[in-house]
Coordinates of C-alpha atoms and ligand atoms in Angstrom, one line a residue:
M106 CA -0.3 79.1 7.9
T107 CA -0.5 82.9 7.1
D108 CA 0.0 86.3 8.4
A109 CA -3.5 87.4 7.2
S110 CA -5.9 87.9 9.8
P111 CA -5.6 86.9 13.0
R112 CA -7.6 85.7 15.5
L113 CA -6.9 87.5 19.0
P114 CA -7.9 90.5 20.6
E115 CA -6.6 93.6 18.7
T116 CA -5.0 94.3 22.7
L117 CA -2.7 91.0 22.9
Y118 CA -0.9 92.7 20.8
E119 CA 0.0 95.4 21.7
E120 CA -1.3 95.7 25.7
P121 CA -0.1 94.3 28.5
H122 CA -1.8 90.5 29.4
R123 CA -1.7 87.5 31.2
R124 CA -2.2 84.2 29.8
F125 CA -3.1 81.2 31.0
N126 CA -1.2 77.3 30.6
P127 CA -3.8 74.7 30.9
L128 CA -1.2 72.0 31.0
T129 CA -0.1 73.2 33.5
G130 CA -3.1 75.6 35.2
E131 CA -0.3 78.3 35.5
W132 CA -0.2 82.0 34.1
V133 CA 3.1 84.1 32.1
L134 CA 2.5 88.1 32.0
V135 CA 3.2 89.2 28.7
S136 CA 4.6 92.6 27.6
P137 CA 4.3 93.4 24.0
H138 CA 5.2 96.9 24.1
R139 CA 8.9 96.4 25.8
A140 CA 9.7 94.7 23.6
K141 CA 11.8 97.5 22.1
R142 CA 13.4 98.9 25.7
P143 CA 17.2 99.3 25.7
W144 CA 20.0 96.3 27.1
Q145 CA 22.8 97.2 28.1
G146 CA 23.0 94.5 30.7
Q147 CA 25.0 91.7 30.1
V148 CA 26.1 89.8 27.1
E149 CA 27.1 85.7 27.5
E150 CA 30.3 85.0 26.0
L151 CA 30.6 82.6 22.7
P152 CA 32.0 78.6 23.6
A153 CA 34.9 78.3 20.4
E154 CA 32.9 76.9 17.9
T155 CA 35.1 74.6 16.0
R156 CA 35.0 70.9 17.0
P157 CA 37.5 67.6 16.4
A158 CA 35.1 64.7 15.4
H159 CA 36.7 63.0 17.9
D160 CA 38.2 64.6 20.5
P161 CA 40.8 63.0 22.9
A162 CA 40.2 64.2 25.9
C163 CA 37.0 64.5 25.9
Y164 CA 35.3 61.6 28.4
L165 CA 31.9 61.2 26.2
C166 CA 34.0 60.3 23.5
P167 CA 34.6 56.2 22.1
G168 CA 37.4 54.8 23.6
N169 CA 37.5 56.7 25.8
E170 CA 38.1 56.6 29.7
R171 CA 34.5 58.8 31.6
A172 CA 35.0 60.3 35.1
G173 CA 34.1 57.8 36.9
G174 CA 36.7 54.7 36.1
H175 CA 34.5 53.3 32.8
R176 CA 35.7 53.3 29.3
N177 CA 33.1 53.9 26.7
P178 CA 32.5 51.2 24.8
D179 CA 34.0 52.3 20.8
Y180 CA 30.5 52.9 19.5
T181 CA 28.7 53.8 16.2
G182 CA 26.0 55.0 16.7
T183 CA 23.6 56.1 20.0
F184 CA 26.0 54.5 23.5
V185 CA 23.5 54.4 26.5
F186 CA 25.6 54.4 30.5
D187 CA 24.5 55.0 33.4
N188 CA 25.3 58.4 35.4
D189 CA 29.1 57.7 37.6
F190 CA 27.6 61.0 39.5
A191 CA 23.9 59.9 39.1
A192 CA 21.0 62.2 41.3
L193 CA 19.1 58.7 42.4
R194 CA 19.7 55.5 43.9
P195 CA 18.1 52.0 42.8
G196 CA 16.0 51.3 46.1
G197 CA 12.8 50.3 47.0
A198 CA 9.3 52.6 47.1
G199 CA 10.1 55.9 49.1
A200 CA 9.0 55.6 53.0
E201 CA 8.4 58.2 54.1
M202 CA 9.8 60.4 56.5
N203 CA 8.4 63.2 58.3
V204 CA 10.2 64.7 60.8
A205 CA 7.8 67.3 61.9
E206 CA 4.0 69.3 60.9
L207 CA 6.1 71.0 58.0
L208 CA 9.1 69.0 57.9
V209 CA 8.4 66.5 55.7
A210 CA 10.1 64.1 53.8
R211 CA 10.6 61.4 51.8
A212 CA 13.3 58.4 50.0
E213 CA 13.4 58.5 46.4
P214 CA 14.6 55.9 44.3
G215 CA 15.5 55.8 41.0
V216 CA 18.4 55.9 38.1
C217 CA 20.1 58.1 36.4
R218 CA 21.1 57.5 32.2
V219 CA 23.4 59.3 29.8
I220 CA 22.5 58.2 26.7
C221 CA 26.0 59.7 24.2
F222 CA 22.9 60.8 20.2
S223 CA 26.2 59.8 18.3
P224 CA 29.7 59.2 17.7
R225 CA 31.0 62.4 16.6
H226 CA 31.7 65.1 19.2
D227 CA 31.6 67.4 16.3
L228 CA 27.4 67.0 15.5
S229 CA 24.8 68.1 17.9
L230 CA 21.4 67.4 17.3
P231 CA 20.7 69.8 13.7
D232 CA 24.1 68.1 12.2
L233 CA 22.2 64.6 11.8
D234 CA 21.1 63.1 9.5
A235 CA 17.5 61.9 9.4
A236 CA 19.3 57.1 10.3
G237 CA 21.1 59.2 13.5
L238 CA 17.5 61.6 14.4
R239 CA 15.7 57.8 14.2
G240 CA 18.1 56.2 16.2
V241 CA 18.0 58.4 18.8
V242 CA 14.3 58.6 19.3
D243 CA 14.5 54.9 19.0
V244 CA 16.9 54.3 22.2
W245 CA 14.1 56.9 24.0
A246 CA 11.3 54.9 23.4
D247 CA 14.0 51.3 24.3
E248 CA 15.3 53.6 27.6
Y249 CA 11.4 54.4 28.6
A250 CA 10.2 50.6 28.0
R251 CA 13.3 49.9 30.1
L252 CA 13.0 52.3 32.4
G253 CA 8.8 51.6 32.6
S254 CA 8.9 48.5 33.0
R255 CA 10.5 48.4 36.5
P256 CA 8.2 48.2 38.9
E257 CA 9.7 50.6 41.3
I258 CA 9.9 53.3 38.2
G259 CA 6.8 55.1 38.5
Y260 CA 8.4 58.5 35.1
V261 CA 10.9 58.3 33.6
Q262 CA 11.6 62.3 32.4
I263 CA 14.1 62.0 28.8
F264 CA 15.9 65.9 28.5
E265 CA 18.6 67.4 27.1
N266 CA 21.4 70.1 28.2
K267 CA 22.1 71.8 25.2
G268 CA 25.3 74.4 25.4
E269 CA 27.1 76.7 28.5
M270 CA 24.3 78.4 29.2
M271 CA 22.3 76.1 30.2
G272 CA 24.9 74.2 32.1
C273 CA 25.2 71.5 30.2
S274 CA 28.4 70.3 31.0
N275 CA 30.5 68.6 27.6
P276 CA 29.3 70.1 23.7
H277 CA 29.9 66.4 22.8
P278 CA 25.9 65.8 22.0
H279 CA 23.8 64.1 25.1
G280 CA 21.3 63.4 27.3
Q281 CA 19.9 62.2 30.2
I282 CA 18.0 60.6 31.6
W283 CA 16.2 60.4 35.2
A284 CA 13.7 57.2 35.7
Q285 CA 11.9 57.4 39.6
H286 CA 9.8 56.6 41.8
S287 CA 7.3 59.8 42.3
M288 CA 5.9 61.6 39.7
P289 CA 7.9 65.0 39.7
Q290 CA 6.5 68.4 39.7
G291 CA 6.5 69.4 35.7
P292 CA 4.6 66.4 34.6
A293 CA 2.0 65.5 37.8
R294 CA 0.2 69.2 37.3
E295 CA 0.2 68.3 33.3
T296 CA -1.6 64.3 34.3
Q297 CA -4.1 66.2 36.3
R298 CA -5.4 68.7 34.0
M299 CA -5.4 66.8 30.8
G300 CA -6.9 64.2 33.3
E301 CA -9.5 66.6 33.7
H302 CA -9.6 67.8 30.6
F303 CA -9.9 64.2 29.3
G304 CA -12.4 63.9 32.0
R305 CA -15.2 66.4 30.6
H306 CA -15.3 66.4 26.9
G307 CA -13.1 61.6 25.9
R308 CA -10.4 64.0 23.9
T309 CA -7.0 64.9 24.4
L310 CA -6.1 68.2 26.1
L311 CA -3.1 68.4 23.6
A312 CA -5.3 67.2 20.5
D313 CA -7.8 70.4 21.3
Y314 CA -5.4 72.3 21.2
L315 CA -3.5 71.9 18.7
R316 CA -7.1 71.1 16.8
L317 CA -7.1 74.9 17.6
E318 CA -3.7 76.1 16.6
E319 CA -4.1 75.1 13.8
E320 CA -7.2 76.5 12.2
S321 CA -4.8 79.6 13.6
G322 CA -2.0 79.4 11.7
E323 CA 0.0 82.3 13.8
R324 CA 1.9 79.6 16.1
V325 CA 3.0 76.9 13.7
V326 CA 6.6 77.1 13.3
L327 CA 6.3 74.3 11.7
A328 CA 5.0 70.3 10.2
N329 CA 4.6 67.0 9.4
D330 CA 2.1 64.3 8.4
H331 CA 2.7 63.0 12.4
F332 CA 4.2 65.5 14.1
A333 CA 3.2 70.0 14.4
V334 CA 6.2 73.0 15.7
V335 CA 4.0 75.4 17.5
V336 CA 5.1 78.2 20.0
P337 CA 2.3 77.5 22.8
F338 CA -0.2 80.8 22.8
W339 CA 1.4 80.8 26.5
A340 CA 5.3 80.4 26.3
V341 CA 7.3 81.6 28.8
W342 CA 10.9 81.2 27.1
P343 CA 11.3 83.7 24.1
F344 CA 11.7 80.8 21.2
E345 CA 9.9 78.8 23.2
T346 CA 8.1 75.6 21.8
L347 CA 6.1 72.5 21.3
V348 CA 6.2 69.2 20.1
I349 CA 3.2 67.7 20.5
A350 CA 2.5 64.3 18.1
R351 CA -1.2 64.7 15.7
R352 CA -2.5 61.2 17.1
P353 CA -2.9 61.0 21.1
V354 CA -0.9 57.7 22.1
P355 CA 0.6 58.5 25.4
S356 CA 4.1 57.3 24.8
L357 CA 6.3 56.7 22.0
L358 CA 6.1 53.4 22.6
E359 CA 2.2 53.5 20.3
L360 CA 4.5 55.3 17.9
D361 CA 4.2 52.6 14.2
D362 CA 7.6 53.8 11.8
A363 CA 6.7 56.5 9.8
E364 CA 5.7 58.4 13.0
R365 CA 8.2 57.8 15.0
D366 CA 10.0 58.8 12.0
G367 CA 8.1 61.2 12.0
L368 CA 9.6 62.6 15.1
A369 CA 12.4 62.9 14.3
E370 CA 12.2 64.8 10.8
V371 CA 10.9 67.6 12.9
I372 CA 12.7 67.4 15.5
G373 CA 16.0 68.3 13.2
R374 CA 14.0 71.0 11.0
L375 CA 13.0 72.7 14.7
T376 CA 16.0 73.0 15.6
R377 CA 18.3 73.7 12.7
R378 CA 15.8 76.8 12.2
Y379 CA 16.3 77.0 15.9
D380 CA 20.6 77.6 14.7
N381 CA 19.9 79.5 11.9
L382 CA 18.2 82.3 15.0
F383 CA 21.0 83.6 16.0
G384 CA 23.4 81.8 13.7
V385 CA 25.0 79.8 16.6
S386 CA 24.2 76.6 17.7
F387 CA 21.5 77.1 20.5
P388 CA 20.8 76.7 23.3
Y389 CA 18.2 74.8 25.3
S390 CA 16.1 72.9 27.8
A391 CA 14.1 70.0 26.1
G392 CA 12.6 67.7 26.9
V393 CA 10.2 64.2 25.9
H394 CA 6.8 64.5 28.1
Q395 CA 5.1 62.0 27.7
A396 CA 2.8 58.8 31.1
P397 CA 3.9 57.5 33.7
T398 CA 4.9 54.3 33.9
D399 CA 2.6 53.5 37.0
G400 CA 1.3 50.1 35.2
R401 CA -2.3 52.1 34.5
P402 CA -3.9 53.1 30.9
H403 CA -3.4 56.9 31.1
P404 CA -5.4 57.5 27.9
E405 CA -5.6 60.9 28.9
W406 CA -1.9 61.9 28.4
H407 CA -1.1 63.0 24.9
L408 CA 3.3 62.7 23.3
H409 CA 4.9 65.8 23.7
M410 CA 8.0 67.7 23.6
H411 CA 9.1 70.7 25.2
F412 CA 11.7 73.1 24.0
Y413 CA 12.6 76.4 26.6
P414 CA 16.0 77.6 24.9
P415 CA 17.3 81.0 27.5
L416 CA 18.5 82.9 24.1
L417 CA 16.6 86.3 23.7
R418 CA 17.4 88.6 21.2
S419 CA 20.6 87.7 19.7
A420 CA 23.8 85.2 20.5
T421 CA 24.8 86.4 23.2
V422 CA 21.2 88.2 25.0
K423 CA 19.8 86.4 26.8
K424 CA 15.8 86.5 29.0
F425 CA 16.3 86.2 33.1
M426 CA 14.3 84.6 35.1
V427 CA 15.2 86.9 38.1
G428 CA 13.4 88.9 39.9
Y429 CA 9.5 89.3 39.4
E430 CA 9.9 86.2 37.9
M431 CA 10.9 84.6 40.4
L432 CA 8.9 86.3 43.8
G433 CA 5.8 86.9 40.9
E434 CA 5.5 84.8 38.7
P435 CA 6.9 84.7 35.1
Q436 CA 7.0 86.8 32.3
R437 CA 7.7 88.2 28.4
D438 CA 8.5 91.2 25.9
V439 CA 7.8 89.7 22.4
T440 CA 4.4 88.2 21.6
P441 CA 4.5 84.5 21.4
E442 CA 3.0 85.6 17.4
S443 CA 6.0 87.6 16.4
S444 CA 8.1 84.3 17.8
A445 CA 6.7 82.2 16.3
A446 CA 6.7 84.0 13.0
R447 CA 10.6 84.7 13.5
L448 CA 11.1 80.9 13.3
R449 CA 9.2 80.5 10.5
A450 CA 10.4 83.0 8.0
L451 CA 13.9 81.2 8.8
P452 CA 15.3 78.1 7.2
E453 CA 15.8 74.6 7.8
T454 CA 18.9 73.9 6.0
R455 CA 22.1 72.5 8.0
G456 CA 24.3 75.5 8.2
A457 CA 23.3 78.5 7.0
R458 CA 25.2 79.4 10.3
Ligands
H2U247 P1 25.0 67.8 31.3 O1 25.9 68.4 30.8 O2 24.3 67.8 30.7 O3 25.3 67.9 32.5 O4 25.3 65.6 31.6 C1 26.4 65.3 31.7 C2 26.3 64.1 32.3 O5 27.3 62.9 32.5 C3 26.2 64.3 34.1 O6 25.0 64.4 34.7 C4 27.5 62.8 34.4 C5 27.7 63.8 34.7 O7 26.7 63.4 36.3 N1 28.9 62.1 33.9 C6 29.4 61.2 33.4 O8 28.9 59.9 33.7 N2 30.6 60.4 33.7 C7 31.2 61.1 33.2 O9 32.4 60.8 33.2 C8 30.9 62.1 33.1 C9 30.2 63.4 32.8
ZN248 ZN1 5.1 69.0 29.0

């Protein structure tokens, strides 16, 4: 892993170009020369950083009453409950409700869950110890297995919104699960692309991609024996990363004990680097992508996680997805290579922020 001998054509570091995302079939416009433009726009407020270990007013802390009226148990590890304001409701498979040729709708049954990562109000993923992070990986796997085994559930999306900037409603460390009948569009596109690649080569798309990344090293942020983290060649967000399992398994359920520890470890190391980048509790949306739970085998599927952080150049300046991005396609200024080099240079220790 060195910054020497980059294998990309020199123009990709300097001239406007588009990059192709083979996981989604979408393009991103990269404008490296624009990274130095002056900024006089919006600067975000920083949320207060000191939090108590237990907040009597927090609806996720142990023993407290939630907004829906239920009371949380005095939990000591992770705690999962049905979302009191769920976006999906249980029911049978959705029937088409075609109002007219151009007005198509479909009922969508599903289940929404909330996962508290820790009883501690003041700890987020980068602050948890190895056992705490492993507990989070285990509960993700358990929920995926349990929800995915229901006949009406075809896909399970596990994710976390972290920080006010990402619309997170409460600083207590938590994530969500939306499990539903249909495959949502993002993972559906990945399923199709991974299927095409597997059909052509008999290897998963991400196994072939990871090999390229490790040969070059230029976009690799960190790795252990079981997982690697890269800023993908086609990254849209300034410090977007992709966490890839070394063994091409379709879901968390095929990970052995050491691999689960390996995933927990890279999540801790990555999120601590993120916190150290701008010296703040780093906001992001992140989630696990794994095989659909439609009862069919998915050898094309390769377990991975996406991290999408909004921050661009400091703790207070975020990237906006507006204008050209809304009407044309995503665009970035800083190259993925330079973002990876910055993340690679950071310490993995806690509290460097
Ligand atoms: P976010 O912070 O990522 O929005 O997640 C919080 C979720 O917790 C949100 O979906 C749910 C909200 O509906 N919630 C409850 O289920 N019970 C509560 O008492 C408050 C919040
Ligand atoms: Zn994905």
